[in-house]
XYZ file of C-alpha atoms in Angstrom:
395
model
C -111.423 121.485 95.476
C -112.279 121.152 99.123
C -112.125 117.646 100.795
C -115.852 115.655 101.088
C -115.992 117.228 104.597
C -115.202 120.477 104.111
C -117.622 120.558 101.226
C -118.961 124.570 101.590
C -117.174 127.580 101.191
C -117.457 131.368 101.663
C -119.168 133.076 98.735
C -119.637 136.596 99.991
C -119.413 139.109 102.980
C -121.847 141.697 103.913
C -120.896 144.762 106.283
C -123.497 146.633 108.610
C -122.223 149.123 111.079
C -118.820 147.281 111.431
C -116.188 149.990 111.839
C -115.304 151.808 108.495
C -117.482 149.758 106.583
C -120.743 151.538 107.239
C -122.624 149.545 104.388
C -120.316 147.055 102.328
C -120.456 143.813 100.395
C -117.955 141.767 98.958
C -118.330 138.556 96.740
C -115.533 136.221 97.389
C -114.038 133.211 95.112
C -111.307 130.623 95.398
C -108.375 133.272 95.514
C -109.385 137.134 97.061
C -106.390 140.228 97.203
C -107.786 142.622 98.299
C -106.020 145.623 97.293
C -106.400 149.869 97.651
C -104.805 152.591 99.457
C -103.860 152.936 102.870
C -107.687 153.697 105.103
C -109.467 151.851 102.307
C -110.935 149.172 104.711
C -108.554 146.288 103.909
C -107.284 145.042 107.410
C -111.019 146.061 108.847
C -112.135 143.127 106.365
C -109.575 140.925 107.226
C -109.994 141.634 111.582
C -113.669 140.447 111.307
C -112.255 137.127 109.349
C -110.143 136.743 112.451
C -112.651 137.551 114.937
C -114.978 134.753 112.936
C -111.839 132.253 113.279
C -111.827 132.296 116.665
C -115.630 132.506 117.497
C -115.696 129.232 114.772
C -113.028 127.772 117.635
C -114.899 128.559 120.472
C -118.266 126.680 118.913
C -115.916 124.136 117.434
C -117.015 120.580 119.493
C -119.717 122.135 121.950
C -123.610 121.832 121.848
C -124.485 125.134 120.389
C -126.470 127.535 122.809
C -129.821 129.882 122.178
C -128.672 133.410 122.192
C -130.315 136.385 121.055
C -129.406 137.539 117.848
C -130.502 140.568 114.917
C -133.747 138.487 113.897
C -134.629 136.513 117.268
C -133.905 134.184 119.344
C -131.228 131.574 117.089
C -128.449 128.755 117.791
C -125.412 130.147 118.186
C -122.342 130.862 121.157
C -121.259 133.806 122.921
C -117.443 135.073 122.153
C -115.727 136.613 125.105
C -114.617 140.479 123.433
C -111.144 139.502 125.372
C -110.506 136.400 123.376
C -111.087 138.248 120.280
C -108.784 139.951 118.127
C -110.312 143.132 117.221
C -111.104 145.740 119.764
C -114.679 146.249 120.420
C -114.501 149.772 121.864
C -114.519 151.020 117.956
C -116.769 148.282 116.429
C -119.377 150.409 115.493
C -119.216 152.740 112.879
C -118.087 156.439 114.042
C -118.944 155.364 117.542
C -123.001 155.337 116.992
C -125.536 153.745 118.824
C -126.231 150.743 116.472
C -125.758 147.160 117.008
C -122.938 146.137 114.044
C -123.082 142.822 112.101
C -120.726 141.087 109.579
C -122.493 137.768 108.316
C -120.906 135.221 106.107
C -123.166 133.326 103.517
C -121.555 129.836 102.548
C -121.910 128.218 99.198
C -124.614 125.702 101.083
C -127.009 128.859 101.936
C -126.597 128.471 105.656
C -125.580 131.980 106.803
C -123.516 132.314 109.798
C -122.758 136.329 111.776
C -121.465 137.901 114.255
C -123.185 140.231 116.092
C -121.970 143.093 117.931
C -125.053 144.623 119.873
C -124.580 148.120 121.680
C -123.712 145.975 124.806
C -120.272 145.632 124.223
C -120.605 141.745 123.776
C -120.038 139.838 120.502
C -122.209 136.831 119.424
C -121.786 133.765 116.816
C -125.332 133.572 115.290
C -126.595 130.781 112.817
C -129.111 130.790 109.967
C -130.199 127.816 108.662
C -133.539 127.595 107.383
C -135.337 126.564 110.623
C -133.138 123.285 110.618
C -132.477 122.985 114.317
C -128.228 122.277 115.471
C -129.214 120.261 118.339
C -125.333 118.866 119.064
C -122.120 120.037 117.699
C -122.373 117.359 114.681
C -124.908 119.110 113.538
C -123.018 122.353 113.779
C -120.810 120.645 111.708
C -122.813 119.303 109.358
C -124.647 122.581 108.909
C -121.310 124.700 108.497
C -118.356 122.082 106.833
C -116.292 125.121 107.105
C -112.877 125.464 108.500
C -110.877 128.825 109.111
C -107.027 129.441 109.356
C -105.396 132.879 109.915
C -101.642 133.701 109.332
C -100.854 136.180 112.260
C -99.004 139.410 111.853
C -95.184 137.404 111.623
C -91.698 138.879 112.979
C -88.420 137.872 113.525
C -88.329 134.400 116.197
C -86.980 134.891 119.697
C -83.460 134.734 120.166
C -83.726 132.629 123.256
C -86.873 130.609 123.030
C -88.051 128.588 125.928
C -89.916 125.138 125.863
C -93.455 125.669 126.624
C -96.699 123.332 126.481
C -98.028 122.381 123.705
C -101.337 123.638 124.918
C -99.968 127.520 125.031
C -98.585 126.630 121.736
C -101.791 126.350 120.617
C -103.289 128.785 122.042
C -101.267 131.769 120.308
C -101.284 130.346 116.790
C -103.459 133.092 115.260
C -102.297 136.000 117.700
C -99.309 138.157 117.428
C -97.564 136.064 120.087
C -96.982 133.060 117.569
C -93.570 134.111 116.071
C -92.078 133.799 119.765
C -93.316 129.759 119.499
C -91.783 128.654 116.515
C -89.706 126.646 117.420
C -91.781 124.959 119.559
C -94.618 124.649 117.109
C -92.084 122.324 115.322
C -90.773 120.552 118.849
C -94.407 119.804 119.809
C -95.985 119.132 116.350
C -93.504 117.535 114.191
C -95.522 115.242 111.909
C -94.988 117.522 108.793
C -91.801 118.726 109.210
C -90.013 116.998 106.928
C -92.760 117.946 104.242
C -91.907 121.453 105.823
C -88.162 120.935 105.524
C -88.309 119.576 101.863
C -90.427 122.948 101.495
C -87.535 125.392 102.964
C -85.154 123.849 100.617
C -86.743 124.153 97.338
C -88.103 127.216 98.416
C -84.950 128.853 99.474
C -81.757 126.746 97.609
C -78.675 126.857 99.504
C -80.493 126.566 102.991
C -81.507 123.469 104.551
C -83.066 123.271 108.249
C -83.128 120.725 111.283
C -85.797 120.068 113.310
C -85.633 121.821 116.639
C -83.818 120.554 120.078
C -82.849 121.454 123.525
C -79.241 121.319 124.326
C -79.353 121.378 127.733
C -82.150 120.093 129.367
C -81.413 122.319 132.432
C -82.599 125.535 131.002
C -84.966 124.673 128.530
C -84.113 126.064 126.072
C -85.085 125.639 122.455
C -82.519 125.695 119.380
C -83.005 124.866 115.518
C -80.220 125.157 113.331
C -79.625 125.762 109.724
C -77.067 124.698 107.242
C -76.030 127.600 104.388
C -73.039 126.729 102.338
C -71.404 124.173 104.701
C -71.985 126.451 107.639
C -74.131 125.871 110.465
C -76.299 128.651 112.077
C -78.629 129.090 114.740
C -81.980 130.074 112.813
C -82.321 133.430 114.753
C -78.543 134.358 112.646
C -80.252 133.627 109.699
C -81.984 136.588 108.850
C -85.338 138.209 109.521
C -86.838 137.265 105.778
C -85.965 133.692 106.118
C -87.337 134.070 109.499
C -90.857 135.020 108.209
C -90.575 133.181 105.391
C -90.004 129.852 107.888
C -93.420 131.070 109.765
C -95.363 131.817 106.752
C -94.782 127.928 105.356
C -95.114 126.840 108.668
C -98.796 128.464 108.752
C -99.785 127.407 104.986
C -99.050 123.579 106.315
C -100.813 123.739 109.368
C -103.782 125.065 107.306
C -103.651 122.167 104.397
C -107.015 121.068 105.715
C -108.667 124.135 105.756
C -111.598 125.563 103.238
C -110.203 129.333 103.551
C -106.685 130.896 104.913
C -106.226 134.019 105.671
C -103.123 136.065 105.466
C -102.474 140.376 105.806
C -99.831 142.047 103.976
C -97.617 138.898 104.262
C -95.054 140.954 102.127
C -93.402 142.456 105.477
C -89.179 141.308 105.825
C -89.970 139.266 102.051
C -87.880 139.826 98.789
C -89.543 140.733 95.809
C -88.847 137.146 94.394
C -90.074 135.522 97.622
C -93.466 137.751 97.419
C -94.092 135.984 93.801
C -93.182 132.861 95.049
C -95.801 132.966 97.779
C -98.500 133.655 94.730
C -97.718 130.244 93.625
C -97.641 128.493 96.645
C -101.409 129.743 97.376
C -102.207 128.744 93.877
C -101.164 124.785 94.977
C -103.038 125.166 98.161
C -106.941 122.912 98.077
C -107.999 126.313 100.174
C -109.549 129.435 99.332
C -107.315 132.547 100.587
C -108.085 135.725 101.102
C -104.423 137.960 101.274
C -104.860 141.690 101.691
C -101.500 143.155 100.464
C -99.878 146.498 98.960
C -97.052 144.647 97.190
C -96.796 145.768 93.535
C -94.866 141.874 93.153
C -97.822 140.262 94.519
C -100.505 142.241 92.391
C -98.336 141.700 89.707
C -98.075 138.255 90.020
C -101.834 137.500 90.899
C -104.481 137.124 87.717
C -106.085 140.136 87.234
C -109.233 138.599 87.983
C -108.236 137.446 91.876
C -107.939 140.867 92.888
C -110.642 142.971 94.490
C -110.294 146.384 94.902
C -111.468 147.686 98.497
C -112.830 151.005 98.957
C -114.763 151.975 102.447
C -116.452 154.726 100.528
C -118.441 151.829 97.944
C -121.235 149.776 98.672
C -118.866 147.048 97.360
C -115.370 145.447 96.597
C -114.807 145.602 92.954
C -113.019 142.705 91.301
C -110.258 143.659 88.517
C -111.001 141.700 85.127
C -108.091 142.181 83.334
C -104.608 143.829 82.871
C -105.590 147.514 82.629
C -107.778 147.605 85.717
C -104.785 146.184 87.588
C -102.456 149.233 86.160
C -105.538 150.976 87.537
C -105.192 149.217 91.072
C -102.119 149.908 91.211
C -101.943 153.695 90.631
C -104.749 154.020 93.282
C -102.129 152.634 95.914
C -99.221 155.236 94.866
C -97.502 152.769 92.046
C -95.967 154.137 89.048
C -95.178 150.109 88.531
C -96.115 149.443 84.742
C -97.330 145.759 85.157
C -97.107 144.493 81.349
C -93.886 145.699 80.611
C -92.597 143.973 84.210
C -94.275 140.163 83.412
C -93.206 140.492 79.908
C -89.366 141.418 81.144
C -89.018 138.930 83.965
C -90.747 136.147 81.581
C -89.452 136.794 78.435
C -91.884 134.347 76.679
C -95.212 135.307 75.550
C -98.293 133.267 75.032
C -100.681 134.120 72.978
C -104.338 132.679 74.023
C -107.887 134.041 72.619
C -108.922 134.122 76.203
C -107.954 133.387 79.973
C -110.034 130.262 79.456
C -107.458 128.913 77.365
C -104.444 130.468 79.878
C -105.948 128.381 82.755
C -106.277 125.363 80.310
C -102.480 125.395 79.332
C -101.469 125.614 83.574
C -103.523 122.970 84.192
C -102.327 120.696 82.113
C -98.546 122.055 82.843
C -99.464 120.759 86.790
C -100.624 117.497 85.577
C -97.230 116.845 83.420
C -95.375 118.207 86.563
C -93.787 121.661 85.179
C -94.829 123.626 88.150
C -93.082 126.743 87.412
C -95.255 126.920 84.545
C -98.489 126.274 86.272
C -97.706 128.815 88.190
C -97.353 131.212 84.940
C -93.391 132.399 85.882
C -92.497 131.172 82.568
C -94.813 132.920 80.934
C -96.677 136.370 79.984
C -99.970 135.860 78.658
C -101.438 137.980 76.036
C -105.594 138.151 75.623
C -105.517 138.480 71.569
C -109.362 139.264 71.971
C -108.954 142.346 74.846
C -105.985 143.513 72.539
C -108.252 144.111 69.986
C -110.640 145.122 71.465
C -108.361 148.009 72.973
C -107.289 148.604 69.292
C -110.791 149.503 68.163
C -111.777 152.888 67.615
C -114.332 154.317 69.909
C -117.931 154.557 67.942
């Protein structure tokens, strides 16, 4: 449930022109994996997400301008194509001559798009039913929306220098983030010990400190760790904890959002880390959309929250139950036989007449406070009704 102001979400995604998706639509809900083979369109979907994070930032507090958009003359801001992350050289679909446009229709019927015209510039454009956004509360009012994206993570610097805060800022959503970690932490610490608390039920045996400079001289920033009575420098730690650090950094920094954003956040992360990351995202007030290739994380997803993407559809096509995710998966190379792996890592099957009743039972396990079982570890569910229907003999 998103907060009173933060009130409208993203219900669907439509494609013209924009790279490999020619002619696309997807229909989004609270949780989106988007899953399929390698070329299928996945990280295109998630690059013009980006690109709409930071064009959202650039708007964000500012009198929106009149620019020209697809349908006219509307309200809306231009996006420099250097601040953006997606190249622009390639926007349009097998280099043609068209203008290319990804819009965004929120749950309040406002529309909002960006529009690539054969210029080489890229545009924020609004649609909002003739209602004029004559200041930025307006803007505000008119789109209650609020975008985070986890950046493609690696492994923290091993010498990190103190920086500002405001450069800090600056590369949270680019590929540059995992060098300011540390300082992220130094110049922002008001969560950290929500963070730390995190870490350590997250990862048992490992417990962190916020970060310091040692020497004031040369600036630089440490942040230890303490595993089994010995104390180590985080960048000794290892590369998954090192990620795995980032990627709980991100998902608190995003607590107020309406939608996060994460790609193939299985890279450095053990298989039991990947399904614990499903269940973190389940806790989260935010809708995510995670594009991914992880058999763990498919696995561990409901059937239902994954969308299979395919460049050469009109749209993405959301699994309903257990047997179009063994689908899924074979269409991404995996011999992975889902059941039989829920059933053997749970070992306790409940039976249910319906996924209704499944997401009755977890809700009421996170209201008594037995969050391993609202996040459906404990458990395998079996659908009595699709089992018999799959028992029936064909007419």
């Amino acid at each position: 449930m998103l907060s009173s102001e933060l009130s409208a979400r993203i219900v669907s995604v439509r494609f013209r022109n924009y790279k490999a998706l020619k002619d696309f639509n997807i229909r989004l809900k609270d949780t989106n994996v988007l899953v399929g083979p390698n070329n299928a369109g996945k990280s295109t979907l998630i690059g013009a997400f980006r690109a709409l994070a930071v064009a959202l930032r650039r708007i964000k507090g500012k009198k929106p301008d009149i620019v020209n958009g697809p349908a006219g003359r509307r309200y809306g801001v231009v996006v420099p194509p250097e601040s953006l992350p997606i190249s622009i050289e390639n926007v349009h679909t097998d280099y043609c001559d068209e203008d290319s446009l990804v819009s965004f229709l929120l749950s309040n019927g406002n529309e909002l798009q960006l529009f690539f015209p054969r210029d080489g510039s890229c545009k924020l454009i609004t649609e909002t039913h003739n209602v004029p956004l004559l200041n930025a509360s307006a803007f505000h009012k008119a789109y209650p929306i609020q975008v985070s994206v986890v950046p493609v993570l690696g492994p923290v610097e091993h010498k990190e220098e103190l920086v500002q805060a405001e450069t800090v800022q600056r590369n949270l959503i680019t590929h540059r983030a995992s060098r300011n970690f540390r300082n992220y932490w130094y110049h922002f610490p008001e969560a950290f010990d929500e963070f730390a608390r995190l870490v350590k039920q997250t990862w048992p045996g490992i417990e962190i400190e916020a970060p310091s400079i040692a020497d004031h001289a040369d600036g630089i920033l440490t942040m230890f760790c303490t595993e089994n009575r010995i104390l180590r420098e985080i960048y000794w730690v290892g590369s998954g904890f090192q990620i795995w650090c980032q990627l709980l950094t991100h998902l608190i920094r995003a607590k107020e959002s309406s939608l996060i954003v994460i790609d193939e956040p299985e890279i450095y992360l053990h298989a039991d880390l990947q399904r614990q990351l499903i269940g973190l995202l389940r806790d989260l007030d935010a809708d995510v959309i995670l594009a991914t290739h992880s058999t763990e994380i498919m696995g561990e997803a409901e059937p239902t929250d994954l969308v299979l993407v395919d460049k050469r559809n009109r749209a993405g096509e959301r699994i309903k139950n257990v047997e179009k995710l063994q689908a899924a998966l074979s269409s991404v190379g995996s011999l992975h036989n889902i059941t039989l792996s829920r059933l053997a890592r749970s070992r306790r099957i409940l039976f249910v007449e319906g996924e209704k009743d499944y997401k009755l039972t977890r809700m009421i396990a996170r209201q008594l406070g037995f969050h391993s079982l609202a996040s459906g570890l404990e458990m395998f569910p079996l659908n009595l009704k699709a089992s018999a229907r799959g028992r029936r003999s064909p007419p």
